[in-house]
Amino acid sequence: MKNGDNLMHRLTLSAALPLILIACTSSEEAVANGDAANEVAAISPVDRPPFETASIATFDEPWAMTFLPDGRALVTEKKGVLKLVTFGADGKPAMVDVTGTPDVAYGGQGGLGDVVLSPDFTNDGYVYLSFAEKGEGDTSGAAVARAKMVMAADGNASLTDMQVIWRQEPKVSGKGHYGHRIAFGPDGMMYISSGERQKFDPAQDLDQNLGKIIRLTPTGGIPSDNPMYDQGRIKAQIWSYGHRNPLGLAFDSAGNLWNSEMGPKGGDELNLVKRNANYGYPKVSNGVHYDGRDIPDHSPEDGFVPPKVFWTPVISPSSLMIYTGDMFPAWKNSAFIGALSGQALVRVKLDGENAAMADNFTMEGRIREVEQGPDGAIWVLEDGARGSKGRLLKLTPTK
């Protein structure tokens, strides 16, 4: 056991729950690197999950979803398709492709990513999209664009006036660790998770915006109260740094920002994101490199901010949603994390700035996205990788 047992919550926190070992599929990093992963994930079994699962639709490599004010949903597919989904009274959805999406650099972990509505969508109609953007030669980088969504009377929709408002700099080789989740805060600002692109050191380099959480205005401007506002354009964007592959980003009801991110071989994390904080990667981690080289564990003396919860072996966290609905009242203010290699929906209990592992609900596939529906139901998207379709599942309380 590594020396990271320093009062941080582990997956094995709950002594009241028996632990079993379940073999994982390859982690997302192993797929991207061509490595063979033979890790196992410790799962606290839930004999009878308190929800029923309904399969609603299938998609081609879905990545993210969000609900419109009228109850319809937008779903992104990695190859560059944005689907507008209308849920019929009979439960059967109708889907159309939204036109005007950006060109994407598809491959590996790259493609069309997150989709988020403007906080004032009802009035301004803006939709925000993240995607992998091709650069010169064999390079690429994450980008965020916003566009007006125009709804036609016949049910079709289009994006107009598309404008890229943020880019990873520099664009680099490889097709992994884009991150590119988007969340709007109660301060009205836009937060973007930016992965370190499997390049390690950029996470600590403040002259690059890789491996960072970025804070911008809704138009892509730099807020004057950012911690390094007066230190150059790239540094001025940065809210926190030392991140690896942050694929989940969400605010809780108290306004705290949380992120979930993939560690290396071990050390997946749930972090409370603080202004100007350094989360340590690749200088520290509760995992090791894929080639077996050690990384020092987080320790109280290292000067870095440790995760609130970490997982070794990994679960491959893909997404993060903090529940605020009424359909599952016992789960209010819980964080839900989609697990790819863990093939699970993971619940973490939040208490102010503290977090503790609560439940692992075993699913039938790799979970890419978790979202809360307008009525408080929990919706999840399966990954749909390796040639299979990804299902859209609706979770409602067991009757």
PDB file of C-alpha atoms in Angstrom, residues 80-347:
ATOM      1  CA  GLY A  80     -19.214  15.641 -34.916  1.00  0.00           C
ATOM      2  CA  VAL A  81     -22.991  15.133 -34.835  1.00  0.00           C
ATOM      3  CA  LEU A  82     -25.274  17.038 -32.468  1.00  0.00           C
ATOM      4  CA  LYS A  83     -28.644  15.349 -31.970  1.00  0.00           C
ATOM      5  CA  LEU A  84     -31.836  17.137 -30.930  1.00  0.00           C
ATOM      6  CA  VAL A  85     -33.999  14.591 -29.106  1.00  0.00           C
ATOM      7  CA  THR A  86     -37.737  14.980 -28.586  1.00  0.00           C
ATOM      8  CA  PHE A  87     -39.323  12.594 -26.099  1.00  0.00           C
ATOM      9  CA  GLY A  88     -42.790  11.513 -27.229  1.00  0.00           C
ATOM     10  CA  ALA A  89     -45.742  10.803 -24.970  1.00  0.00           C
ATOM     11  CA  ASP A  90     -45.313   7.105 -25.788  1.00  0.00           C
ATOM     12  CA  GLY A  91     -41.727   7.238 -24.558  1.00  0.00           C
ATOM     13  CA  LYS A  92     -40.279   6.827 -28.041  1.00  0.00           C
ATOM     14  CA  PRO A  93     -37.856   9.622 -28.930  1.00  0.00           C
ATOM     15  CA  ALA A  94     -37.617  11.421 -32.268  1.00  0.00           C
ATOM     16  CA  MET A  95     -34.177  12.682 -33.279  1.00  0.00           C
ATOM     17  CA  VAL A  96     -32.853  15.156 -35.827  1.00  0.00           C
ATOM     18  CA  ASP A  97     -29.306  16.295 -36.576  1.00  0.00           C
ATOM     19  CA  VAL A  98     -28.628  19.922 -35.669  1.00  0.00           C
ATOM     20  CA  THR A  99     -26.844  21.577 -38.593  1.00  0.00           C
ATOM     21  CA  GLY A 100     -23.925  23.985 -38.298  1.00  0.00           C
ATOM     22  CA  THR A 101     -21.693  22.008 -35.941  1.00  0.00           C
ATOM     23  CA  PRO A 102     -17.918  22.643 -36.103  1.00  0.00           C
ATOM     24  CA  ASP A 103     -15.438  20.416 -37.931  1.00  0.00           C
ATOM     25  CA  VAL A 104     -13.781  18.111 -35.410  1.00  0.00           C
ATOM     26  CA  ALA A 105     -10.519  16.192 -35.224  1.00  0.00           C
ATOM     27  CA  TYR A 106     -12.002  12.745 -34.700  1.00  0.00           C
ATOM     28  CA  GLY A 107      -9.890   9.884 -33.401  1.00  0.00           C
ATOM     29  CA  GLY A 108      -8.656   8.450 -30.134  1.00  0.00           C
ATOM     30  CA  GLN A 109     -10.320  10.517 -27.434  1.00  0.00           C
ATOM     31  CA  GLY A 110     -10.875  13.412 -29.858  1.00  0.00           C
ATOM     32  CA  GLY A 111     -14.079  14.608 -31.454  1.00  0.00           C
ATOM     33  CA  LEU A 112     -17.174  16.549 -30.474  1.00  0.00           C
ATOM     34  CA  GLY A 113     -17.312  16.805 -26.702  1.00  0.00           C
ATOM     35  CA  ASP A 114     -19.405  18.755 -24.238  1.00  0.00           C
ATOM     36  CA  VAL A 115     -22.642  20.642 -24.839  1.00  0.00           C
ATOM     37  CA  VAL A 116     -23.883  23.253 -22.355  1.00  0.00           C
ATOM     38  CA  LEU A 117     -26.562  25.925 -22.552  1.00  0.00           C
ATOM     39  CA  SER A 118     -25.965  29.565 -21.760  1.00  0.00           C
ATOM     40  CA  PRO A 119     -27.263  30.410 -18.264  1.00  0.00           C
ATOM     41  CA  ASP A 120     -29.568  32.875 -20.063  1.00  0.00           C
ATOM     42  CA  PHE A 121     -30.464  30.490 -22.900  1.00  0.00           C
ATOM     43  CA  THR A 122     -34.156  31.381 -22.847  1.00  0.00           C
ATOM     44  CA  ASN A 123     -33.260  34.949 -23.808  1.00  0.00           C
ATOM     45  CA  ASP A 124     -29.993  34.667 -25.748  1.00  0.00           C
ATOM     46  CA  GLY A 125     -30.253  31.190 -27.343  1.00  0.00           C
ATOM     47  CA  TYR A 126     -26.528  30.411 -27.026  1.00  0.00           C
ATOM     48  CA  VAL A 127     -25.221  26.840 -26.988  1.00  0.00           C
ATOM     49  CA  TYR A 128     -21.612  26.080 -26.007  1.00  0.00           C
ATOM     50  CA  LEU A 129     -19.743  23.160 -27.568  1.00  0.00           C
ATOM     51  CA  SER A 130     -16.290  21.752 -26.894  1.00  0.00           C
ATOM     52  CA  PHE A 131     -14.390  19.743 -29.474  1.00  0.00           C
ATOM     53  CA  ALA A 132     -10.988  18.563 -30.635  1.00  0.00           C
ATOM     54  CA  GLU A 133      -9.723  20.963 -33.297  1.00  0.00           C
ATOM     55  CA  LYS A 134      -7.112  20.052 -35.910  1.00  0.00           C
ATOM     56  CA  GLY A 135      -3.887  22.072 -35.971  1.00  0.00           C
ATOM     57  CA  GLU A 136      -0.891  22.149 -38.259  1.00  0.00           C
ATOM     58  CA  GLY A 137       0.668  18.851 -39.185  1.00  0.00           C
ATOM     59  CA  ASP A 138      -0.390  16.044 -36.884  1.00  0.00           C
ATOM     60  CA  THR A 139      -1.435  18.278 -34.006  1.00  0.00           C
ATOM     61  CA  SER A 140      -4.754  19.030 -32.349  1.00  0.00           C
ATOM     62  CA  GLY A 141      -6.174  20.727 -29.301  1.00  0.00           C
ATOM     63  CA  ALA A 142      -9.424  21.265 -27.472  1.00  0.00           C
ATOM     64  CA  ALA A 143     -11.548  24.271 -28.343  1.00  0.00           C
ATOM     65  CA  VAL A 144     -14.784  25.809 -27.079  1.00  0.00           C
ATOM     66  CA  ALA A 145     -17.228  27.573 -29.360  1.00  0.00           C
ATOM     67  CA  ARG A 146     -20.595  29.177 -28.894  1.00  0.00           C
ATOM     68  CA  ALA A 147     -23.400  29.589 -31.407  1.00  0.00           C
ATOM     69  CA  LYS A 148     -27.028  30.647 -31.579  1.00  0.00           C
ATOM     70  CA  MET A 149     -29.495  27.786 -31.747  1.00  0.00           C
ATOM     71  CA  VAL A 150     -32.355  28.385 -34.142  1.00  0.00           C
ATOM     72  CA  MET A 151     -35.435  26.174 -33.859  1.00  0.00           C
ATOM     73  CA  ALA A 152     -37.580  25.714 -36.972  1.00  0.00           C
ATOM     74  CA  ALA A 153     -41.334  25.185 -36.910  1.00  0.00           C
ATOM     75  CA  ASP A 154     -40.901  21.756 -38.533  1.00  0.00           C
ATOM     76  CA  GLY A 155     -38.806  20.491 -35.604  1.00  0.00           C
ATOM     77  CA  ASN A 156     -35.407  20.955 -37.213  1.00  0.00           C
ATOM     78  CA  ALA A 157     -32.663  23.073 -35.655  1.00  0.00           C
ATOM     79  CA  SER A 158     -29.427  24.773 -36.673  1.00  0.00           C
ATOM     80  CA  LEU A 159     -26.466  26.550 -35.121  1.00  0.00           C
ATOM     81  CA  THR A 160     -25.626  29.981 -36.486  1.00  0.00           C
ATOM     82  CA  ASP A 161     -22.930  32.594 -35.852  1.00  0.00           C
ATOM     83  CA  MET A 162     -20.487  29.978 -34.552  1.00  0.00           C
ATOM     84  CA  GLN A 163     -17.475  31.547 -32.848  1.00  0.00           C
ATOM     85  CA  VAL A 164     -14.529  29.787 -31.212  1.00  0.00           C
ATOM     86  CA  ILE A 165     -13.917  31.581 -27.911  1.00  0.00           C
ATOM     87  CA  TRP A 166     -11.146  29.460 -26.342  1.00  0.00           C
ATOM     88  CA  ARG A 167      -8.399  27.074 -27.475  1.00  0.00           C
ATOM     89  CA  GLN A 168      -5.810  24.858 -25.821  1.00  0.00           C
ATOM     90  CA  GLU A 169      -2.369  26.331 -26.408  1.00  0.00           C
ATOM     91  CA  PRO A 170      -0.214  24.891 -27.763  1.00  0.00           C
ATOM     92  CA  LYS A 171      -1.759  22.285 -30.040  1.00  0.00           C
ATOM     93  CA  VAL A 172       0.258  19.085 -29.692  1.00  0.00           C
ATOM     94  CA  SER A 173       0.539  15.596 -31.168  1.00  0.00           C
ATOM     95  CA  GLY A 174      -1.505  12.694 -29.844  1.00  0.00           C
ATOM     96  CA  LYS A 175      -5.224  12.101 -29.438  1.00  0.00           C
ATOM     97  CA  GLY A 176      -5.734  11.908 -25.704  1.00  0.00           C
ATOM     98  CA  HIS A 177      -6.579  13.941 -22.604  1.00  0.00           C
ATOM     99  CA  TYR A 178      -8.475  16.846 -24.099  1.00  0.00           C
ATOM    100  CA  GLY A 179     -10.653  17.204 -20.997  1.00  0.00           C
ATOM    101  CA  HIS A 180     -12.877  20.017 -22.336  1.00  0.00           C
ATOM    102  CA  ARG A 181     -15.824  19.891 -19.939  1.00  0.00           C
ATOM    103  CA  ILE A 182     -17.716  23.172 -19.500  1.00  0.00           C
ATOM    104  CA  ALA A 183     -19.582  24.486 -16.449  1.00  0.00           C
ATOM    105  CA  PHE A 184     -21.079  27.879 -15.645  1.00  0.00           C
ATOM    106  CA  GLY A 185     -20.678  29.088 -12.088  1.00  0.00           C
ATOM    107  CA  PRO A 186     -23.000  31.080  -9.849  1.00  0.00           C
ATOM    108  CA  ASP A 187     -20.665  34.012 -10.545  1.00  0.00           C
ATOM    109  CA  GLY A 188     -21.777  33.907 -14.196  1.00  0.00           C
ATOM    110  CA  MET A 189     -18.329  32.833 -15.373  1.00  0.00           C
ATOM    111  CA  MET A 190     -17.503  29.904 -17.648  1.00  0.00           C
ATOM    112  CA  TYR A 191     -15.144  27.222 -16.354  1.00  0.00           C
ATOM    113  CA  ILE A 192     -13.386  24.811 -18.744  1.00  0.00           C
ATOM    114  CA  SER A 193     -11.388  21.712 -17.834  1.00  0.00           C
ATOM    115  CA  SER A 194      -8.264  21.389 -19.964  1.00  0.00           C
ATOM    116  CA  GLY A 195      -6.370  18.078 -20.027  1.00  0.00           C
ATOM    117  CA  GLU A 196      -2.562  17.879 -20.175  1.00  0.00           C
ATOM    118  CA  ARG A 197      -2.757  15.912 -23.468  1.00  0.00           C
ATOM    119  CA  GLN A 198      -0.679  13.001 -22.092  1.00  0.00           C
ATOM    120  CA  LYS A 199       2.361  15.311 -22.039  1.00  0.00           C
ATOM    121  CA  PHE A 200       2.792  15.375 -18.223  1.00  0.00           C
ATOM    122  CA  ASP A 201       4.826  18.561 -17.615  1.00  0.00           C
ATOM    123  CA  PRO A 202       2.404  21.091 -19.156  1.00  0.00           C
ATOM    124  CA  ALA A 203       0.146  20.606 -16.114  1.00  0.00           C
ATOM    125  CA  GLN A 204       2.751  22.550 -14.081  1.00  0.00           C
ATOM    126  CA  ASP A 205       3.768  24.992 -16.842  1.00  0.00           C
ATOM    127  CA  LEU A 206       1.894  28.262 -16.356  1.00  0.00           C
ATOM    128  CA  ASP A 207       2.824  29.422 -19.855  1.00  0.00           C
ATOM    129  CA  GLN A 208       0.565  26.715 -21.316  1.00  0.00           C
ATOM    130  CA  ASN A 209      -3.135  26.219 -20.614  1.00  0.00           C
ATOM    131  CA  LEU A 210      -2.933  22.404 -20.689  1.00  0.00           C
ATOM    132  CA  GLY A 211      -3.631  20.572 -17.433  1.00  0.00           C
ATOM    133  CA  LYS A 212      -5.613  23.489 -16.014  1.00  0.00           C
ATOM    134  CA  ILE A 213      -9.083  24.625 -15.006  1.00  0.00           C
ATOM    135  CA  ILE A 214      -9.796  27.773 -17.015  1.00  0.00           C
ATOM    136  CA  ARG A 215     -12.097  30.636 -15.977  1.00  0.00           C
ATOM    137  CA  LEU A 216     -13.509  33.003 -18.612  1.00  0.00           C
ATOM    138  CA  THR A 217     -16.469  35.265 -19.218  1.00  0.00           C
ATOM    139  CA  PRO A 218     -19.316  33.819 -21.334  1.00  0.00           C
ATOM    140  CA  THR A 219     -17.859  35.551 -24.400  1.00  0.00           C
ATOM    141  CA  GLY A 220     -14.346  34.169 -23.816  1.00  0.00           C
ATOM    142  CA  GLY A 221     -12.929  37.238 -22.091  1.00  0.00           C
ATOM    143  CA  ILE A 222     -10.660  37.074 -19.064  1.00  0.00           C
ATOM    144  CA  PRO A 223     -12.193  38.193 -15.738  1.00  0.00           C
ATOM    145  CA  SER A 224     -10.129  40.817 -13.935  1.00  0.00           C
ATOM    146  CA  ASP A 225     -10.352  38.873 -10.642  1.00  0.00           C
ATOM    147  CA  ASN A 226      -8.617  35.765 -12.013  1.00  0.00           C
ATOM    148  CA  PRO A 227      -5.565  34.978  -9.841  1.00  0.00           C
ATOM    149  CA  MET A 228      -2.932  35.686 -12.517  1.00  0.00           C
ATOM    150  CA  TYR A 229      -4.847  38.313 -14.474  1.00  0.00           C
ATOM    151  CA  ASP A 230      -1.884  40.682 -14.863  1.00  0.00           C
ATOM    152  CA  GLN A 231       0.712  38.023 -15.834  1.00  0.00           C
ATOM    153  CA  GLY A 232       0.070  37.545 -19.558  1.00  0.00           C
ATOM    154  CA  ARG A 233      -2.777  36.177 -21.673  1.00  0.00           C
ATOM    155  CA  ILE A 234      -2.281  32.449 -20.964  1.00  0.00           C
ATOM    156  CA  LYS A 235      -1.611  32.754 -17.226  1.00  0.00           C
ATOM    157  CA  ALA A 236      -4.563  35.121 -16.931  1.00  0.00           C
ATOM    158  CA  GLN A 237      -6.950  32.325 -18.011  1.00  0.00           C
ATOM    159  CA  ILE A 238      -5.885  29.914 -15.271  1.00  0.00           C
ATOM    160  CA  TRP A 239      -8.045  29.228 -12.215  1.00  0.00           C
ATOM    161  CA  SER A 240      -6.219  26.092 -10.974  1.00  0.00           C
ATOM    162  CA  TYR A 241      -3.497  23.795 -12.286  1.00  0.00           C
ATOM    163  CA  GLY A 242      -1.716  20.468 -11.835  1.00  0.00           C
ATOM    164  CA  HIS A 243      -4.589  18.495 -13.408  1.00  0.00           C
ATOM    165  CA  ARG A 244      -4.231  15.412 -15.597  1.00  0.00           C
ATOM    166  CA  ASN A 245      -7.367  14.471 -17.554  1.00  0.00           C
ATOM    167  CA  PRO A 246     -10.282  16.322 -15.922  1.00  0.00           C
ATOM    168  CA  LEU A 247     -13.424  14.886 -17.505  1.00  0.00           C
ATOM    169  CA  GLY A 248     -15.972  16.045 -14.927  1.00  0.00           C
ATOM    170  CA  LEU A 249     -16.764  19.600 -13.817  1.00  0.00           C
ATOM    171  CA  ALA A 250     -19.748  20.737 -11.738  1.00  0.00           C
ATOM    172  CA  PHE A 251     -20.865  23.213  -9.090  1.00  0.00           C
ATOM    173  CA  ASP A 252     -22.765  22.188  -5.976  1.00  0.00           C
ATOM    174  CA  SER A 253     -25.670  24.125  -4.479  1.00  0.00           C
ATOM    175  CA  ALA A 254     -23.305  26.077  -2.211  1.00  0.00           C
ATOM    176  CA  GLY A 255     -21.270  27.287  -5.182  1.00  0.00           C
ATOM    177  CA  ASN A 256     -18.293  24.975  -4.669  1.00  0.00           C
ATOM    178  CA  LEU A 257     -16.586  23.761  -7.846  1.00  0.00           C
ATOM    179  CA  TRP A 258     -15.724  20.053  -8.088  1.00  0.00           C
ATOM    180  CA  ASN A 259     -13.869  18.112 -10.737  1.00  0.00           C
ATOM    181  CA  SER A 260     -13.329  14.422 -11.389  1.00  0.00           C
ATOM    182  CA  GLU A 261     -10.257  13.360 -13.300  1.00  0.00           C
ATOM    183  CA  MET A 262      -8.435  10.286 -14.474  1.00  0.00           C
ATOM    184  CA  GLY A 263      -5.232   9.484 -12.700  1.00  0.00           C
ATOM    185  CA  PRO A 264      -2.434   7.459 -14.280  1.00  0.00           C
ATOM    186  CA  LYS A 265      -2.267   3.770 -13.286  1.00  0.00           C
ATOM    187  CA  GLY A 266      -4.213   4.350 -10.095  1.00  0.00           C
ATOM    188  CA  GLY A 267      -5.108   7.611  -8.410  1.00  0.00           C
ATOM    189  CA  ASP A 268      -8.366   8.674 -10.073  1.00  0.00           C
ATOM    190  CA  GLU A 269      -9.559  11.781  -8.240  1.00  0.00           C
ATOM    191  CA  LEU A 270     -12.475  13.871  -7.058  1.00  0.00           C
ATOM    192  CA  ASN A 271     -11.178  17.373  -6.280  1.00  0.00           C
ATOM    193  CA  LEU A 272     -12.597  20.468  -4.672  1.00  0.00           C
ATOM    194  CA  VAL A 273     -11.321  23.132  -7.071  1.00  0.00           C
ATOM    195  CA  LYS A 274      -9.968  26.251  -5.391  1.00  0.00           C
ATOM    196  CA  ARG A 275      -8.708  29.534  -6.809  1.00  0.00           C
ATOM    197  CA  ASN A 276      -4.994  29.412  -7.748  1.00  0.00           C
ATOM    198  CA  ALA A 277      -4.552  25.933  -6.241  1.00  0.00           C
ATOM    199  CA  ASN A 278      -2.022  23.395  -7.541  1.00  0.00           C
ATOM    200  CA  TYR A 279      -3.256  19.776  -7.559  1.00  0.00           C
ATOM    201  CA  GLY A 280       0.202  18.380  -8.123  1.00  0.00           C
ATOM    202  CA  TYR A 281       0.238  16.310 -11.297  1.00  0.00           C
ATOM    203  CA  PRO A 282       2.691  14.994 -12.468  1.00  0.00           C
ATOM    204  CA  LYS A 283       4.849  15.775  -9.419  1.00  0.00           C
ATOM    205  CA  VAL A 284       2.494  13.857  -7.112  1.00  0.00           C
ATOM    206  CA  SER A 285      -0.309  11.347  -7.623  1.00  0.00           C
ATOM    207  CA  ASN A 286      -1.773   8.390  -5.777  1.00  0.00           C
ATOM    208  CA  GLY A 287      -1.038   6.286  -8.851  1.00  0.00           C
ATOM    209  CA  VAL A 288       2.048   5.357 -10.855  1.00  0.00           C
ATOM    210  CA  HIS A 289       3.023   5.791 -14.494  1.00  0.00           C
ATOM    211  CA  TYR A 290       1.855   3.150 -16.960  1.00  0.00           C
ATOM    212  CA  ASP A 291       5.444   2.048 -17.491  1.00  0.00           C
ATOM    213  CA  GLY A 292       5.742   1.340 -13.761  1.00  0.00           C
ATOM    214  CA  ARG A 293       7.755   4.419 -12.768  1.00  0.00           C
ATOM    215  CA  ASP A 294       6.746   5.677  -9.368  1.00  0.00           C
ATOM    216  CA  ILE A 295       5.080   9.030  -8.716  1.00  0.00           C
ATOM    217  CA  PRO A 296       5.293  10.355  -5.135  1.00  0.00           C
ATOM    218  CA  ASP A 297       1.985  10.135  -3.300  1.00  0.00           C
ATOM    219  CA  HIS A 298       0.190  13.188  -2.001  1.00  0.00           C
ATOM    220  CA  SER A 299       1.414  14.005   1.494  1.00  0.00           C
ATOM    221  CA  PRO A 300       0.663  16.829   3.954  1.00  0.00           C
ATOM    222  CA  GLU A 301       4.139  18.306   3.431  1.00  0.00           C
ATOM    223  CA  ASP A 302       4.232  18.430  -0.376  1.00  0.00           C
ATOM    224  CA  GLY A 303       2.491  21.799  -0.814  1.00  0.00           C
ATOM    225  CA  PHE A 304      -0.084  20.425  -3.284  1.00  0.00           C
ATOM    226  CA  VAL A 305      -3.843  20.115  -2.791  1.00  0.00           C
ATOM    227  CA  PRO A 306      -4.846  16.455  -2.356  1.00  0.00           C
ATOM    228  CA  PRO A 307      -8.071  14.971  -3.719  1.00  0.00           C
ATOM    229  CA  LYS A 308     -11.082  14.631  -1.474  1.00  0.00           C
ATOM    230  CA  VAL A 309     -11.640  11.069  -2.724  1.00  0.00           C
ATOM    231  CA  PHE A 310      -9.348   8.894  -4.827  1.00  0.00           C
ATOM    232  CA  TRP A 311      -9.564   5.457  -6.374  1.00  0.00           C
ATOM    233  CA  THR A 312      -6.742   2.926  -6.666  1.00  0.00           C
ATOM    234  CA  PRO A 313      -7.345   0.760  -8.712  1.00  0.00           C
ATOM    235  CA  VAL A 314      -8.990   3.101 -11.139  1.00  0.00           C
ATOM    236  CA  ILE A 315     -12.627   3.529 -12.153  1.00  0.00           C
ATOM    237  CA  SER A 316     -11.841   5.891 -15.101  1.00  0.00           C
ATOM    238  CA  PRO A 317     -14.179   8.782 -14.183  1.00  0.00           C
ATOM    239  CA  SER A 318     -15.799  10.212 -17.306  1.00  0.00           C
ATOM    240  CA  SER A 319     -18.229  12.821 -16.037  1.00  0.00           C
ATOM    241  CA  LEU A 320     -19.638  14.524 -12.974  1.00  0.00           C
ATOM    242  CA  MET A 321     -23.142  15.598 -11.968  1.00  0.00           C
ATOM    243  CA  ILE A 322     -24.219  16.986  -8.587  1.00  0.00           C
ATOM    244  CA  TYR A 323     -27.808  16.050  -7.851  1.00  0.00           C
ATOM    245  CA  THR A 324     -30.311  18.736  -6.841  1.00  0.00           C
ATOM    246  CA  GLY A 325     -33.632  17.073  -7.748  1.00  0.00           C
ATOM    247  CA  ASP A 326     -36.581  15.792  -5.709  1.00  0.00           C
ATOM    248  CA  MET A 327     -37.099  12.384  -7.325  1.00  0.00           C
ATOM    249  CA  PHE A 328     -34.293  10.885  -5.198  1.00  0.00           C
ATOM    250  CA  PRO A 329     -34.518  13.076  -2.054  1.00  0.00           C
ATOM    251  CA  ALA A 330     -31.935  11.039  -0.088  1.00  0.00           C
ATOM    252  CA  TRP A 331     -29.361  11.826  -2.771  1.00  0.00           C
ATOM    253  CA  LYS A 332     -29.605  15.605  -2.761  1.00  0.00           C
ATOM    254  CA  ASN A 333     -26.157  17.193  -2.955  1.00  0.00           C
ATOM    255  CA  SER A 334     -24.561  13.877  -3.906  1.00  0.00           C
ATOM    256  CA  ALA A 335     -21.971  13.795  -6.662  1.00  0.00           C
ATOM    257  CA  PHE A 336     -22.540  11.194  -9.369  1.00  0.00           C
ATOM    258  CA  ILE A 337     -19.589  10.039 -11.453  1.00  0.00           C
ATOM    259  CA  GLY A 338     -19.763   7.944 -14.600  1.00  0.00           C
ATOM    260  CA  ALA A 339     -17.148   5.182 -14.591  1.00  0.00           C
ATOM    261  CA  LEU A 340     -15.730   3.853 -17.856  1.00  0.00           C
ATOM    262  CA  SER A 341     -13.416   0.983 -16.902  1.00  0.00           C
ATOM    263  CA  GLY A 342     -15.383   0.615 -13.657  1.00  0.00           C
ATOM    264  CA  GLN A 343     -18.631   0.190 -15.653  1.00  0.00           C
ATOM    265  CA  ALA A 344     -20.513   1.806 -12.817  1.00  0.00           C
ATOM    266  CA  LEU A 345     -22.437   4.820 -11.632  1.00  0.00           C
ATOM    267  CA  VAL A 346     -20.578   6.045  -8.550  1.00  0.00           C
ATOM    268  CA  ARG A 347     -22.184   8.157  -5.818  1.00  0.00           C
TER     269      ARG A 347
END
